[in-house]
Amino acid sequence: MDESDAADLMNLIRGDLGLARTDRRFPRKHTLVDIYSHTVNAQRPLVDVLERHFPWCREDIEGITQIFDRYVARKKEQNLLDYDDLLLFWCALCATPGLGNRIADQFDHILVDEYQDTNAIQAEILRGMRKNKNNLTVVGDDAQSIYSFRAATIRNILDFPEQFPGTTVITLEQNYRSIQPILAAANAVMAPARERYTKELWSARKSATRPMLVTCIDEAEQTELACRNILAHLEQGTPLRREAVLFRASHHSAVLEVELARRNIPFHKYGGLKFIEAAHIKDMLAFLRIVENPHDEISWFRILQLFEGIGPRTARRLMDELGVRRSAPAETAEASTPLTRLIFDPPPLSAPVRGAVDALRAALAFCRGYGDAPLSPHRADLATKEEPPVATQVERIRKFYDPLFERVYENATVRARDLDQLATIAARYRSRSRFITDLTLDPPQATSDLAQPPFLEEDFLILSTIHSAKGCEWDVVHILHAADGMIPSDMAVEDEAGIEEERRLFYVAMTRAKDMLYVYFPLRYYHRRFGLSDAHGYAQLTRFLVPSARALFADSGGQKMSGDGDSATSGTLQPFSRVRRLWGS
């Protein structure tokens, strides 16, 4: 199961337990998956995870515990694994007497990259893989450990020498990306870090150009100055695609996006759906999953609701009548599976639904190897069959699915390209099981739908959260909202560990820049952006720009007052300008 499959199963259980109520808010399915995954990967008690990362869910711990218990039981009953289970089962293999040693002995050397992004259970797996040999190398940067929200822990890399005695630490300090003034500022930001491997990044790329701290009146002026600087670099010969605007949270770019559109500056914002997460792709895979595993409750629930006249309640009733939600025995007779019951002895259905379900029965029967013969409960020797190739199964399911697809989804023409791609991928496989597994574990990254319209020109500006920008680089980088409460986020300042991770996040943003870095600091934030008053508060420069780091920046800001006090600063009216407006001058 991928993450959305897990969320769907959580939601089914949530409904079964009566927790989808309206008298008070209960965590939604994706939040439940996040809590579960964090608990498993961090190997920490649920109560601690809720307290530290999901405090708004603390009062629901009893209901969450019930859901998690049933979630684990359902997966076991239906022969399903989620992403977290892959780590748990691997860890169990390493800990199994005899077998664990055999697995570990198969590897002479192990190399782990990006070790600062690993979690507690991954470190346990690594220790299990190195029971008998010490030939282990990990590569990582403690200053770029920024994924604690995914249960990654900086302790893995900081404590590595203690966990693996005899470790040799080799510090790689030369940076081949950024000019020296940017690195000097980044080093100064990291210098006060509480725990770290001491290192001073340096570069052979010398320059007299210092990074720029741009002080703005408010968010409107921040947007104005960012656009001005972006276009200035474009005029100087830097393509838009070699510039990036980075921010702590996705909504921090909202005002900028509107202004970029107004100025006809094309941009691409990192995010959107992955191929495997698109609804129409999940529909197609659900059909194949049922053929492969007739007890896959999530897939049954999904495809039954594609039909007009079948809602969640009817879908649950049909699943119960087919025996979907009963445990799958280790060896199930072919004639007694939910799939064969649907094909050869379907439950009673209303006339409008019967025809569509009969078409589904025929499609599934074809994929299971029963051919196009009449669907009769008296069919001889159900165990004797030869399933068609995977690509042929996809083609047959799509023939059935296309009318539903065009009714259910908008942009059907655009989405159809993804179905064509799915058929192309299927042609490379002989095994349906391997096809489903590989597509779930390593899917294509993009889907045709729900992306921005394609630009006719190839050049466009990059907008990205800092987390999404890790590992990337651009000639010019603009960091927005360098104010306390934004960087660091006000959601992450409850303890020292959270603040230190926010420091590392700012460091990662700074070191994405090769030739020029702009850091924007709005002085004022409005609390009622669309209200009748200008209620606002004054911001404080991010605490990470300590005096030693601050001294390494050049200063810039809006245009200064001149003449009679008029200001060219966008969004700001000085006194004479304000009164002149009263009589339209």
XYZ file of C-alpha atoms in Angstrom:
585
model
C 0.000 0.000 0.000
C 1.152 3.533 -0.670
C 0.391 6.420 1.664
C -3.022 7.215 0.219
C -4.017 3.530 0.409
C -3.067 3.584 4.076
C -5.112 6.758 4.559
C -8.152 5.164 2.926
C -7.919 2.148 5.224
C -7.552 4.428 8.251
C -10.665 6.273 7.109
C -12.654 3.042 6.799
C -11.724 2.075 10.343
C -12.423 5.603 11.562
C -15.955 5.276 10.198
C -16.438 1.754 11.555
C -15.556 2.955 15.069
C -17.964 5.875 14.833
C -15.187 8.439 15.192
C -16.182 10.369 12.056
C -18.574 12.434 14.113
C -19.607 16.060 13.937
C -19.789 17.089 17.603
C -16.030 17.737 17.753
C -13.089 17.517 15.418
C -11.298 14.174 15.207
C -8.019 13.770 13.249
C -8.587 13.185 9.534
C -7.172 10.199 7.670
C -3.946 11.805 6.418
C -3.158 13.125 9.897
C -3.689 9.627 11.299
C -1.240 8.205 8.755
C 1.324 10.860 9.650
C 0.978 10.075 13.368
C 1.214 6.321 12.784
C 4.234 6.607 10.485
C 6.055 8.951 12.840
C 5.433 6.638 15.798
C 6.723 3.588 13.920
C 9.790 5.220 12.391
C 10.832 7.157 15.472
C 10.174 4.115 17.684
C 8.702 6.412 20.318
C 5.523 5.952 22.391
C 2.382 7.379 20.811
C 1.808 9.704 23.762
C 5.260 11.290 23.231
C 4.714 11.704 19.485
C 1.359 13.413 20.045
C 2.804 15.679 22.719
C 5.778 16.752 20.593
C 4.461 16.829 17.023
C 0.639 16.664 17.106
C -0.414 18.447 20.313
C -3.877 19.268 18.924
C -4.595 15.517 18.818
C -3.647 14.721 22.429
C -7.229 14.464 23.676
C -8.026 11.833 21.035
C -5.299 9.367 22.046
C -7.820 6.677 23.021
C -9.578 6.757 19.653
C -6.267 6.947 17.773
C -5.003 3.895 19.664
C -8.151 1.953 18.694
C -7.708 2.886 15.035
C -4.037 1.867 15.016
C -4.818 -1.502 16.636
C -7.466 -2.260 14.012
C -5.252 -0.922 11.220
C -2.496 -3.409 12.076
C -5.042 -6.243 12.383
C -6.667 -5.397 9.035
C -3.316 -5.365 7.236
C -2.491 -8.766 8.656
C -5.903 -10.170 7.719
C -5.672 -8.897 4.153
C -2.010 -9.771 3.471
C -1.028 -6.106 3.067
C 2.085 -4.104 3.943
C 2.556 -0.343 4.006
C 5.827 1.545 3.532
C 6.622 1.501 7.255
C 6.122 -2.270 7.363
C 8.927 -2.712 4.830
C 11.329 -1.294 7.421
C 9.745 -3.229 10.310
C 9.975 -6.548 8.469
C 13.544 -5.855 7.352
C 14.453 -5.033 10.958
C 12.785 -8.269 12.105
C 14.762 -10.266 9.533
C 18.022 -8.789 10.829
C 17.064 -9.708 14.400
C 16.026 -13.292 13.581
C 18.560 -15.796 15.038
C 20.541 -17.486 12.292
C 18.803 -15.753 9.418
C 19.970 -12.307 10.546
C 23.608 -13.382 10.435
C 23.152 -14.973 7.005
C 21.730 -11.716 5.628
C 24.487 -9.610 7.191
C 27.210 -11.921 5.835
C 26.070 -11.355 2.246
C 27.459 -7.801 2.256
C 31.181 -7.039 2.455
C 30.728 -3.264 2.517
C 27.775 -0.957 3.120
C 27.593 2.713 2.084
C 24.750 4.947 3.244
C 24.223 8.388 1.697
C 22.326 11.317 3.311
C 22.716 9.659 6.701
C 21.460 12.757 8.526
C 17.987 11.991 7.116
C 17.666 8.497 8.624
C 15.344 7.537 11.477
C 15.672 5.315 14.541
C 14.485 2.091 12.921
C 16.813 2.580 9.929
C 19.749 2.937 12.325
C 18.641 -0.288 14.027
C 18.574 -2.051 10.645
C 22.087 -0.819 9.923
C 23.359 -2.150 13.237
C 21.743 -5.489 12.412
C 23.419 -5.550 8.998
C 26.823 -4.905 10.594
C 26.789 -7.609 13.263
C 29.854 -9.409 11.977
C 31.747 -6.839 9.919
C 32.719 -3.230 10.465
C 33.084 -2.217 6.811
C 30.556 0.607 6.970
C 30.700 4.116 5.525
C 28.057 6.786 5.932
C 28.034 10.179 4.267
C 26.002 13.063 5.614
C 25.885 16.625 6.857
C 24.532 17.204 10.341
C 23.902 20.842 9.357
C 21.324 19.632 6.825
C 19.254 17.454 9.169
C 15.834 19.075 8.587
C 13.298 16.237 8.395
C 12.288 15.537 11.983
C 8.651 15.878 10.881
C 9.282 12.636 8.959
C 10.818 11.064 12.094
C 14.413 11.579 10.950
C 16.766 12.159 13.875
C 20.027 14.070 13.952
C 21.170 11.734 16.741
C 21.990 9.048 14.171
C 24.815 11.060 12.649
C 25.920 12.881 15.809
C 26.115 9.634 17.825
C 27.545 7.491 15.012
C 31.057 7.213 16.547
C 29.522 5.920 19.809
C 27.151 3.515 18.046
C 29.966 2.137 15.868
C 33.215 2.153 17.881
C 36.388 2.653 15.879
C 34.815 5.190 13.548
C 37.055 7.550 11.593
C 35.481 10.948 10.881
C 36.562 12.672 7.682
C 35.387 16.269 7.345
C 34.713 17.547 3.819
C 34.944 21.324 4.039
C 35.570 22.498 0.486
C 32.374 23.667 -1.196
C 32.239 23.670 -4.997
C 28.929 25.503 -5.376
C 28.879 28.870 -3.624
C 31.129 31.920 -3.594
C 33.093 32.483 -0.383
C 30.999 35.408 1.012
C 27.851 33.249 0.985
C 29.672 30.422 2.754
C 31.104 32.816 5.345
C 27.587 33.990 6.208
C 26.310 30.397 6.350
C 29.177 29.399 8.650
C 28.325 32.296 10.967
C 24.673 31.191 11.111
C 25.696 27.663 12.145
C 28.431 28.689 14.596
C 26.104 29.008 17.641
C 24.577 25.541 17.058
C 24.401 23.600 20.315
C 25.655 20.266 18.941
C 27.443 19.795 15.635
C 30.536 18.536 13.868
C 32.768 21.598 13.738
C 33.582 22.532 10.172
C 34.190 25.729 8.215
C 33.054 25.576 4.614
C 35.364 27.311 2.154
C 35.393 27.809 -1.588
C 37.972 28.519 -4.256
C 35.326 30.757 -5.867
C 36.375 34.134 -4.487
C 34.166 37.197 -4.863
C 33.717 40.679 -3.443
C 29.928 40.430 -3.691
C 28.336 39.975 -0.290
C 24.888 38.468 0.284
C 22.182 41.109 0.601
C 19.862 41.679 3.559
C 16.825 43.497 2.156
C 14.784 45.283 4.809
C 11.207 45.983 3.685
C 8.334 47.983 5.139
C 5.890 45.082 4.782
C 5.040 42.040 2.675
C 3.872 44.225 -0.218
C 7.267 45.898 -0.447
C 9.001 42.535 -0.043
C 7.111 41.350 -3.119
C 7.934 44.538 -5.035
C 11.663 44.359 -4.273
C 11.884 40.617 -4.949
C 10.292 41.100 -8.378
C 12.588 44.036 -9.092
C 15.706 42.017 -8.199
C 14.518 38.964 -10.159
C 14.004 41.061 -13.297
C 17.309 42.883 -12.795
C 19.206 39.584 -12.873
C 17.190 38.494 -15.891
C 18.257 41.664 -17.728
C 21.865 40.988 -16.724
C 21.712 37.586 -18.417
C 20.649 35.157 -15.658
C 17.771 32.991 -16.983
C 14.717 32.795 -14.748
C 15.240 29.049 -14.289
C 18.595 29.800 -12.638
C 16.830 31.857 -9.943
C 14.765 30.540 -7.046
C 12.545 32.036 -4.370
C 12.564 29.980 -1.152
C 10.213 30.172 1.827
C 9.518 28.289 5.049
C 5.862 27.407 4.367
C 3.969 27.052 1.106
C 1.502 29.858 1.846
C 4.341 32.349 2.345
C 4.530 32.824 -1.425
C 0.835 33.636 -1.985
C 1.247 37.405 -2.441
C 4.314 36.921 -4.616
C 2.504 34.483 -6.914
C -0.214 37.033 -7.622
C 2.354 39.711 -8.410
C 4.413 37.419 -10.649
C 1.295 36.640 -12.663
C 0.475 40.340 -12.935
C 3.989 41.101 -14.209
C 3.897 38.218 -16.695
C 6.806 36.423 -15.012
C 6.325 32.664 -15.549
C 7.027 30.479 -12.527
C 6.803 26.899 -11.345
C 6.069 26.079 -7.724
C 7.438 22.820 -6.427
C 4.694 20.442 -5.323
C 1.597 18.810 -6.845
C 0.542 15.212 -7.267
C 2.859 12.340 -8.005
C 1.807 9.909 -10.717
C 0.816 7.149 -8.290
C -1.289 9.585 -6.210
C -3.532 10.687 -9.081
C -7.092 9.410 -8.565
C -7.466 7.882 -12.035
C -4.194 5.935 -11.704
C -5.260 4.649 -8.294
C -8.547 3.508 -9.827
C -6.767 1.462 -12.503
C -4.381 -0.083 -9.987
C -7.299 -0.937 -7.677
C -8.765 -3.243 -10.350
C -5.423 -5.030 -10.712
C -4.951 -5.218 -6.952
C -8.286 -7.020 -6.559
C -7.320 -9.593 -9.180
C -3.985 -10.077 -7.403
C -5.359 -10.034 -3.842
C -9.165 -10.580 -3.640
C -9.162 -9.569 0.048
C -7.810 -6.043 -0.623
C -10.500 -4.080 1.213
C -9.259 -0.631 0.172
C -9.378 -1.441 -3.537
C -12.858 -2.978 -3.339
C -14.163 0.065 -1.481
C -12.663 2.353 -4.107
C -13.931 0.708 -7.270
C -17.439 -0.097 -6.018
C -18.057 3.598 -5.390
C -17.218 4.452 -9.000
C -20.697 3.233 -9.987
C -23.702 5.515 -9.870
C -26.057 4.318 -7.151
C -23.321 2.813 -4.936
C -22.210 4.935 -1.989
C -20.089 4.071 1.069
C -22.902 2.231 2.876
C -23.871 0.067 -0.124
C -20.209 -0.597 -0.870
C -19.673 -1.844 2.682
C -22.746 -4.105 2.422
C -21.538 -5.635 -0.845
C -18.060 -6.163 0.588
C -19.555 -7.976 3.580
C -21.686 -10.187 1.317
C -18.642 -11.050 -0.799
C -16.567 -11.801 2.294
C -13.951 -9.151 1.556
C -13.546 -8.119 5.159
C -13.033 -11.634 6.477
C -9.500 -12.848 7.052
C -7.747 -14.329 4.043
C -6.598 -17.905 4.830
C -3.042 -18.839 3.939
C -4.433 -21.051 1.173
C -7.818 -20.005 -0.155
C -9.819 -22.213 -2.497
C -10.274 -20.454 -5.811
C -14.069 -20.833 -5.766
C -14.413 -19.201 -2.315
C -12.601 -15.907 -2.794
C -14.510 -12.590 -2.917
C -13.447 -12.245 -6.548
C -14.895 -15.556 -7.695
C -18.060 -14.875 -5.711
C -18.508 -11.612 -7.578
C -17.782 -13.205 -10.945
C -19.863 -16.362 -10.611
C -22.382 -15.724 -7.830
C -22.845 -11.952 -7.377
C -25.054 -10.502 -4.635
C -28.444 -9.048 -5.619
C -28.247 -5.569 -7.119
C -30.743 -2.978 -8.291
C -31.436 -2.904 -12.027
C -29.570 0.372 -12.775
C -26.378 -0.929 -11.123
C -26.614 -4.530 -12.372
C -25.510 -3.792 -15.944
C -22.402 -1.855 -14.889
C -21.388 -4.498 -12.340
C -21.866 -7.236 -14.957
C -19.366 -5.373 -17.153
C -16.972 -5.253 -14.202
C -17.407 -8.990 -13.625
C -16.511 -9.691 -17.241
C -13.385 -7.504 -17.089
C -12.142 -9.093 -13.861
C -12.914 -12.594 -15.140
C -10.820 -11.912 -18.248
C -7.879 -10.699 -16.145
C -8.126 -13.754 -13.870
C -7.846 -16.030 -16.880
C -11.468 -17.147 -17.316
C -11.660 -15.605 -20.766
C -14.864 -14.187 -22.244
C -17.011 -17.289 -21.680
C -20.459 -16.852 -20.067
C -20.198 -16.085 -16.378
C -21.743 -19.169 -14.842
C -21.361 -20.627 -11.338
C -21.097 -24.047 -12.986
C -17.879 -23.245 -14.832
C -15.586 -26.283 -14.761
C -12.210 -26.448 -13.016
C -11.732 -22.896 -11.851
C -8.116 -23.616 -10.914
C -7.141 -24.358 -14.527
C -6.524 -21.038 -16.220
C -3.854 -19.009 -17.974
C -3.886 -15.309 -17.247
C -3.270 -12.911 -20.158
C -0.156 -10.664 -20.204
C -0.131 -7.707 -17.820
C -0.426 -5.174 -20.661
C -3.474 -7.035 -22.013
C -5.088 -6.951 -18.561
C -4.539 -3.187 -18.359
C -6.028 -2.771 -21.839
C -9.101 -4.843 -20.909
C -9.692 -2.973 -17.659
C -9.352 0.339 -19.418
C -11.988 -0.702 -21.957
C -14.379 -1.157 -19.046
C -13.106 1.869 -17.090
C -13.119 4.563 -19.797
C -16.890 5.345 -19.618
C -16.698 5.636 -15.807
C -13.522 7.679 -16.079
C -15.092 10.234 -18.431
C -18.128 10.601 -16.165
C -16.282 10.898 -12.848
C -13.341 13.164 -13.709
C -12.878 16.551 -15.252
C -10.003 17.067 -17.710
C -10.462 13.521 -18.971
C -8.424 14.217 -22.113
C -5.426 15.376 -20.082
C -5.721 12.532 -17.574
C -5.956 9.978 -20.403
C -2.280 10.584 -21.115
C -1.467 9.087 -17.719
C -3.494 5.973 -18.564
C -1.535 5.674 -21.818
C 1.683 5.905 -19.820
C 0.434 3.233 -17.411
C -0.186 0.876 -20.363
C 3.309 1.585 -21.699
C 4.854 0.746 -18.337
C 2.772 -2.454 -18.055
C 4.131 -3.718 -21.380
C 7.542 -4.201 -19.729
C 6.218 -6.652 -17.126
C 5.372 -10.335 -17.155
C 4.182 -10.421 -13.547
C 1.153 -8.467 -12.354
C 2.411 -8.630 -8.778
C 5.796 -7.185 -9.734
C 4.130 -4.464 -11.829
C 1.933 -3.318 -8.921
C 4.797 -3.487 -6.433
C 7.319 -1.600 -8.561
C 4.835 1.101 -9.461
C 3.980 1.615 -5.795
C 7.570 1.687 -4.551
C 9.171 3.643 -7.410
C 6.491 5.542 -9.356
C 7.011 8.145 -12.080
C 7.212 11.574 -10.462
C 4.672 13.571 -12.444
C 1.051 13.355 -13.473
C -0.478 15.223 -16.411
C -3.404 16.552 -14.398
C -3.413 19.135 -11.614
C -0.162 20.695 -12.778
C 0.296 24.229 -13.984
C -0.515 24.916 -17.633
C 2.592 24.432 -19.775
C 4.471 27.574 -20.726
C 5.230 28.169 -24.371
C 8.614 29.558 -23.364
C 11.080 27.283 -21.628
C 12.265 29.797 -19.030
C 10.427 30.115 -15.710
C 11.224 31.150 -12.152
C 11.382 28.489 -9.418
C 9.322 28.887 -6.241
C 9.922 26.290 -3.548
C 9.667 25.556 0.138
C 13.082 25.200 1.730
C 12.433 21.534 2.503
C 11.742 20.819 -1.183
C 14.843 22.764 -2.260
C 17.321 20.569 -0.385
C 19.855 19.127 -2.818
C 19.168 21.802 -5.457
C 21.190 24.851 -6.469
C 20.611 28.097 -8.356
C 22.754 31.051 -9.433
C 20.544 33.492 -7.503
C 18.426 32.663 -4.452
C 15.833 34.882 -2.740
C 14.766 33.885 0.801
C 11.478 35.449 1.914
C 10.228 36.293 5.410
C 13.473 36.198 7.428
C 11.550 37.220 10.546
C 11.071 35.410 13.827
C 7.814 33.479 13.664
C 8.451 32.763 9.983
C 12.076 31.607 10.202
C 12.103 30.011 12.697
C 8.471 28.970 12.379
C 6.396 29.811 15.434
C 5.293 26.153 15.397
C 8.847 24.947 16.070
C 10.114 27.107 18.942
C 8.716 25.176 21.892
C 12.008 23.428 22.606
C 15.711 23.703 21.832
C 15.670 20.817 19.349
C 13.010 22.534 17.241
C 14.912 25.821 17.182
C 18.138 24.082 16.212
C 16.435 22.319 13.311
C 15.055 25.656 12.116
C 18.615 27.030 12.214
C 19.727 24.170 9.981
C 16.789 24.850 7.658
C 17.896 28.478 7.221
C 21.444 27.258 6.586
C 20.191 24.894 3.874
C 18.322 27.763 2.197
C 21.403 29.997 2.202
C 23.690 27.348 0.755
C 21.461 26.746 -2.284
C 22.876 29.984 -3.788
C 25.882 29.920 -6.090
C 26.530 33.570 -6.996
C 24.046 35.815 -5.199
C 21.854 35.538 -2.114
C 19.031 37.880 -1.070
C 17.413 37.597 2.376
C 14.210 39.660 2.758
C 13.025 40.958 6.130
C 9.569 42.657 6.296
C 9.291 45.009 9.277
C 5.516 44.880 9.540
C 2.863 42.153 9.220
C -0.850 42.835 8.882
C -3.267 40.728 10.918
C -6.416 41.677 8.998
C -5.208 41.700 5.436
C -8.678 42.222 3.958
C -10.320 43.932 6.911
C -11.364 47.523 7.452
C -8.365 48.466 9.580
C -4.612 48.189 9.206
C -4.058 46.204 12.425
C -0.476 45.050 12.329
C 2.512 43.996 14.391
C 6.210 44.695 14.062
C 8.568 41.852 13.284
C 11.969 40.951 14.629
C 14.821 39.897 12.354
C 15.351 36.138 12.470
C 17.352 35.193 15.540
C 19.723 33.188 13.335
C 21.284 36.336 11.905
C 23.365 36.965 15.003
C 25.621 40.063 14.932
C 28.591 38.115 13.557
C 26.462 36.791 10.682
C 24.638 40.079 10.194
C 27.955 41.866 9.649
C 28.669 39.677 6.605
C 25.630 40.977 4.695
C 25.296 44.121 2.651
C 22.207 46.234 3.360
C 19.434 47.152 0.987
C 15.870 48.377 1.279
C 13.114 50.421 -0.284
C 13.688 53.833 -1.793
C 14.265 56.561 0.794
C 12.162 59.653 1.299
C 13.146 62.600 -0.853
C 11.899 66.093 -1.726
C 8.743 66.942 0.138
C 8.532 63.581 1.811
C 6.843 61.587 -0.945
C 7.998 57.979 -1.077
C 8.376 55.696 -4.033
C 8.152 52.735 -1.735
C 5.320 50.461 -2.864
C 2.429 50.177 -0.446
C 3.581 53.039 1.808
C 2.203 56.594 1.983
C 4.194 59.335 3.726
C 2.286 62.240 5.381
C 2.127 64.681 2.443
C 1.108 61.942 0.030
C -1.597 60.809 2.440
C -3.272 64.259 2.686
C -2.957 64.907 -1.042
C -5.085 61.857 -1.636
C -7.960 63.574 0.151
C -8.429 66.040 -2.691
C -7.302 63.743 -5.510
C -3.935 65.368 -6.214
